């Protein structure tokens, strides 16, 4: 744990955002140091790794699935995950509904949007039909859409990152207006390199790995 970095993040998010500690590829000891500091939201982007960690870690951890979720992995992760932040297609939603109906569990989900223009990472929904997608989810009683997740573009260009985050904030606000801010309440945005910019643009949940550990 990088104590100074952790303190800096805690200070930045204080009163405005929740922290998801991204634990991918970290040892149990490294992860537990954050648990011992009181952190309970941990994020993983691989189904196998999330399941393995969830099985050996304390039960009050709320595991967040943050990576691209393959449809054939949904059934396995459902029992262990507290929120799927990467709902990025109608097909995946269908699969989540099926698995959660069977498990008798309502899954909190964030719709993941792809807003970066020049980016090879193409997972994520298009913003063009954001409201249509969320309206569509009403047909699934076992999916609860709580907000949106957005990744910043892979670039050093601060203006470009700001532009994407500003667009995300606009999208978030317009969805809140349409569906109610009690329902659409999470804007998950910001990682090690760009969390400050994300906070300036209304993020209320940051997902940070590298900066906290290294
Ligand atoms: C890895 C990852 C993060 C954390 O990235 P860092 O740069 O290590 O802070 C956040 N969100 C997602 C979706 C990730 O895959």
Coordinates of C-alpha atoms and ligand atoms in Angstrom, one line a residue:
X1 CA 0.0 0.0 0.0
X2 CA 1.2 3.5 -0.9
X3 CA 0.0 5.2 2.3
X4 CA 0.6 8.7 1.0
X5 CA -1.3 8.0 -2.3
X6 CA -4.1 6.4 -0.4
X7 CA -4.4 9.4 1.9
X8 CA -4.4 11.8 -1.1
X9 CA -7.1 9.8 -2.8
X10 CA -9.2 9.7 0.4
X11 CA -8.8 13.5 0.8
X12 CA -9.8 14.1 -2.8
X13 CA -12.9 12.0 -2.7
X14 CA -14.0 13.1 0.8
X15 CA -17.7 13.8 0.9
X16 CA -18.2 13.4 -2.8
X17 CA -17.2 10.0 -4.1
X18 CA -16.8 6.3 -3.1
X19 CA -13.6 4.5 -3.7
X20 CA -13.4 1.1 -5.5
X21 CA -10.0 -0.4 -4.8
X22 CA -9.0 -2.3 -7.9
X23 CA -7.3 -5.4 -6.7
X24 CA -6.5 -7.1 -10.0
X25 CA -3.2 -9.1 -9.8
X26 CA -2.5 -8.0 -6.2
X27 CA -1.6 -10.4 -3.5
X28 CA -3.9 -11.2 -0.6
X29 CA -1.7 -9.2 1.8
X30 CA -1.8 -6.1 -0.4
X31 CA -5.6 -6.3 -0.7
X32 CA -6.1 -7.0 3.0
X33 CA -4.2 -3.8 4.0
X34 CA -7.0 -1.8 2.4
X35 CA -9.6 -4.0 4.1
X36 CA -8.0 -3.3 7.4
X37 CA -8.2 0.5 6.7
X38 CA -12.0 0.0 6.3
X39 CA -12.3 -0.3 2.5
X40 CA -15.1 -2.6 1.4
X41 CA -15.6 -1.9 -2.3
X42 CA -13.1 -4.0 -4.3
X43 CA -13.0 -4.3 -8.1
X44 CA -11.9 -7.1 -10.4
X45 CA -12.0 -7.4 -14.2
X46 CA -11.6 -11.1 -14.5
X47 CA -14.3 -13.6 -13.5
X48 CA -11.9 -16.3 -12.3
X49 CA -9.9 -13.9 -10.2
X50 CA -13.0 -12.3 -8.7
X51 CA -14.5 -15.7 -7.7
X52 CA -11.2 -16.9 -6.2
X53 CA -10.7 -13.8 -4.2
X54 CA -14.3 -13.6 -3.1
X55 CA -14.1 -17.2 -1.8
X56 CA -11.1 -16.5 0.5
X57 CA -11.7 -12.9 1.6
X58 CA -14.2 -11.7 4.2
X59 CA -17.8 -11.8 3.3
X60 CA -18.6 -8.2 3.9
X61 CA -16.5 -7.1 0.9
X62 CA -18.7 -5.8 -1.9
X63 CA -17.1 -7.1 -5.1
X64 CA -17.5 -5.0 -8.2
X65 CA -17.2 -6.5 -11.6
X66 CA -15.5 -3.9 -13.7
X67 CA -14.2 -5.6 -16.9
X68 CA -15.8 -6.9 -20.0
X69 CA -18.0 -9.8 -18.8
X70 CA -18.3 -12.7 -21.1
X71 CA -21.8 -14.2 -21.3
X72 CA -20.6 -17.7 -20.4
X73 CA -19.1 -16.4 -17.2
X74 CA -22.2 -14.6 -15.9
X75 CA -23.7 -17.6 -14.0
X76 CA -20.4 -18.2 -12.2
X77 CA -19.9 -14.7 -11.0
X78 CA -23.5 -13.9 -10.0
X79 CA -23.2 -15.4 -6.5
X80 CA -20.1 -13.5 -5.6
X81 CA -20.6 -10.1 -7.1
X82 CA -22.4 -7.1 -5.5
X83 CA -22.5 -4.9 -8.6
X84 CA -21.7 -5.3 -12.3
X85 CA -20.3 -2.0 -13.4
X86 CA -19.7 -3.1 -17.0
X87 CA -23.1 -3.9 -18.5
X88 CA -22.2 -3.2 -22.1
X89 CA -24.8 -5.0 -24.3
X90 CA -28.4 -6.1 -24.5
X91 CA -27.2 -9.7 -24.8
X92 CA -25.3 -9.5 -21.6
X93 CA -28.3 -8.0 -19.8
X94 CA -30.4 -11.0 -21.0
X95 CA -27.8 -13.4 -19.6
X96 CA -27.7 -11.5 -16.3
X97 CA -31.4 -11.6 -16.0
X98 CA -31.5 -15.3 -16.6
X99 CA -28.8 -16.1 -14.1
X100 CA -30.2 -13.8 -11.4
X101 CA -33.7 -15.1 -11.8
X102 CA -32.4 -18.5 -11.1
X103 CA -30.4 -17.3 -8.1
X104 CA -33.3 -15.2 -6.9
X105 CA -31.1 -12.2 -6.7
X106 CA -31.5 -8.6 -8.0
X107 CA -28.2 -7.4 -9.5
X108 CA -27.3 -3.8 -9.2
X109 CA -25.7 -2.8 -12.5
X110 CA -24.1 0.2 -14.2
X111 CA -24.5 0.7 -17.9
X112 CA -21.1 1.2 -19.4
X113 CA -20.8 3.8 -22.1
X114 CA -18.0 4.2 -24.7
X115 CA -17.5 7.9 -25.2
X116 CA -13.9 8.1 -26.2
X117 CA -13.6 8.8 -29.9
X118 CA -10.2 7.6 -30.9
X119 CA -9.9 4.6 -28.8
X120 CA -9.2 1.0 -29.6
X121 CA -11.0 -0.2 -26.5
X122 CA -14.4 -0.6 -28.1
X123 CA -16.5 -2.2 -25.4
X124 CA -19.3 -0.1 -24.0
X125 CA -22.7 1.2 -25.2
X126 CA -23.1 4.1 -27.5
X127 CA -24.4 7.3 -25.9
X128 CA -26.8 7.8 -28.8
X129 CA -29.4 5.4 -27.4
X130 CA -28.6 5.6 -23.8
X131 CA -32.1 6.3 -22.6
X132 CA -33.5 3.6 -24.9
X133 CA -31.2 1.1 -23.4
X134 CA -32.1 2.0 -19.9
X135 CA -35.8 2.0 -20.6
X136 CA -35.3 -1.4 -22.2
X137 CA -33.9 -2.8 -18.9
X138 CA -37.2 -2.3 -17.2
X139 CA -38.3 -5.6 -18.7
X140 CA -35.8 -7.3 -16.5
X141 CA -37.0 -7.6 -12.8
X142 CA -33.6 -8.9 -11.7
X143 CA -31.5 -6.0 -13.0
X144 CA -31.4 -2.8 -11.2
X145 CA -29.7 0.0 -13.2
X146 CA -28.0 2.4 -10.6
X147 CA -26.1 4.6 -13.0
X148 CA -23.3 4.6 -15.5
X149 CA -19.7 3.7 -15.9
X150 CA -17.3 5.5 -18.2
X151 CA -13.6 5.0 -19.0
X152 CA -11.4 7.9 -19.9
X153 CA -9.5 7.8 -23.2
X154 CA -6.0 6.3 -23.2
X155 CA -4.2 9.5 -23.8
X156 CA -1.9 12.1 -22.2
X157 CA -4.0 14.8 -23.7
X158 CA -5.8 16.4 -20.7
X159 CA -8.2 18.3 -23.0
X160 CA -9.3 15.1 -24.6
X161 CA -9.9 13.4 -21.2
X162 CA -11.8 16.5 -19.9
X163 CA -14.0 16.4 -23.1
X164 CA -14.9 12.7 -22.5
X165 CA -15.6 13.3 -18.8
X166 CA -17.7 16.4 -19.5
X167 CA -19.8 14.4 -22.0
X168 CA -20.2 11.6 -19.4
X169 CA -21.4 14.1 -16.8
X170 CA -23.9 15.5 -19.4
X171 CA -25.2 12.0 -20.1
X172 CA -25.4 11.2 -16.4
X173 CA -27.5 14.3 -15.7
X174 CA -29.8 13.8 -18.6
X175 CA -30.5 10.2 -17.5
X176 CA -31.1 11.4 -14.0
X177 CA -33.6 13.9 -15.4
X178 CA -35.4 11.2 -17.3
X179 CA -35.3 8.3 -14.8
X180 CA -35.0 10.2 -11.5
X181 CA -31.8 10.9 -9.5
X182 CA -32.9 8.4 -6.8
X183 CA -32.6 5.7 -9.4
X184 CA -29.7 6.9 -11.5
X185 CA -27.3 7.9 -8.8
X186 CA -23.8 6.5 -9.6
X187 CA -21.4 8.0 -12.0
X188 CA -18.4 5.6 -11.9
X189 CA -15.5 7.4 -13.6
X190 CA -11.8 7.9 -12.9
X191 CA -8.7 5.7 -12.5
X192 CA -5.2 6.2 -11.3
X193 CA -4.2 8.7 -13.9
X194 CA -7.4 10.7 -14.3
X195 CA -9.4 10.5 -11.1
X196 CA -8.9 14.1 -10.3
X197 CA -10.3 15.2 -13.7
X198 CA -13.2 12.7 -13.2
X199 CA -14.0 14.3 -9.8
X200 CA -14.0 17.7 -11.4
X201 CA -16.7 16.4 -13.8
X202 CA -19.1 15.0 -11.2
X203 CA -17.7 11.5 -10.6
X204 CA -19.1 10.0 -7.4
X205 CA -17.2 6.7 -7.7
X206 CA -13.6 6.2 -8.6
X207 CA -11.9 2.9 -9.5
X208 CA -8.3 3.0 -8.6
X209 CA -5.6 0.3 -8.6
X210 CA -2.0 1.2 -9.6
X211 CA -1.7 4.5 -7.8
X212 CA -2.9 3.0 -4.5
X213 CA -0.4 0.1 -4.6
X214 CA 2.7 1.4 -6.4
Ligands
LIG1 C1 -7.7 -1.7 -14.1 C2 -8.9 -0.9 -14.1 C3 -9.0 0.2 -13.3 C4 -7.9 0.7 -12.4 O1 -6.9 1.2 -13.2 P1 -5.6 1.8 -12.6 O2 -4.9 2.5 -13.7 O3 -4.7 0.7 -12.1 O4 -6.0 2.7 -11.5 C5 -10.3 0.9 -13.3 N1 -11.3 0.5 -14.1 C6 -11.2 -0.6 -14.9 C7 -12.4 -1.0 -15.7 C8 -10.1 -1.3 -14.9 O5 -10.0 -2.4 -15.7

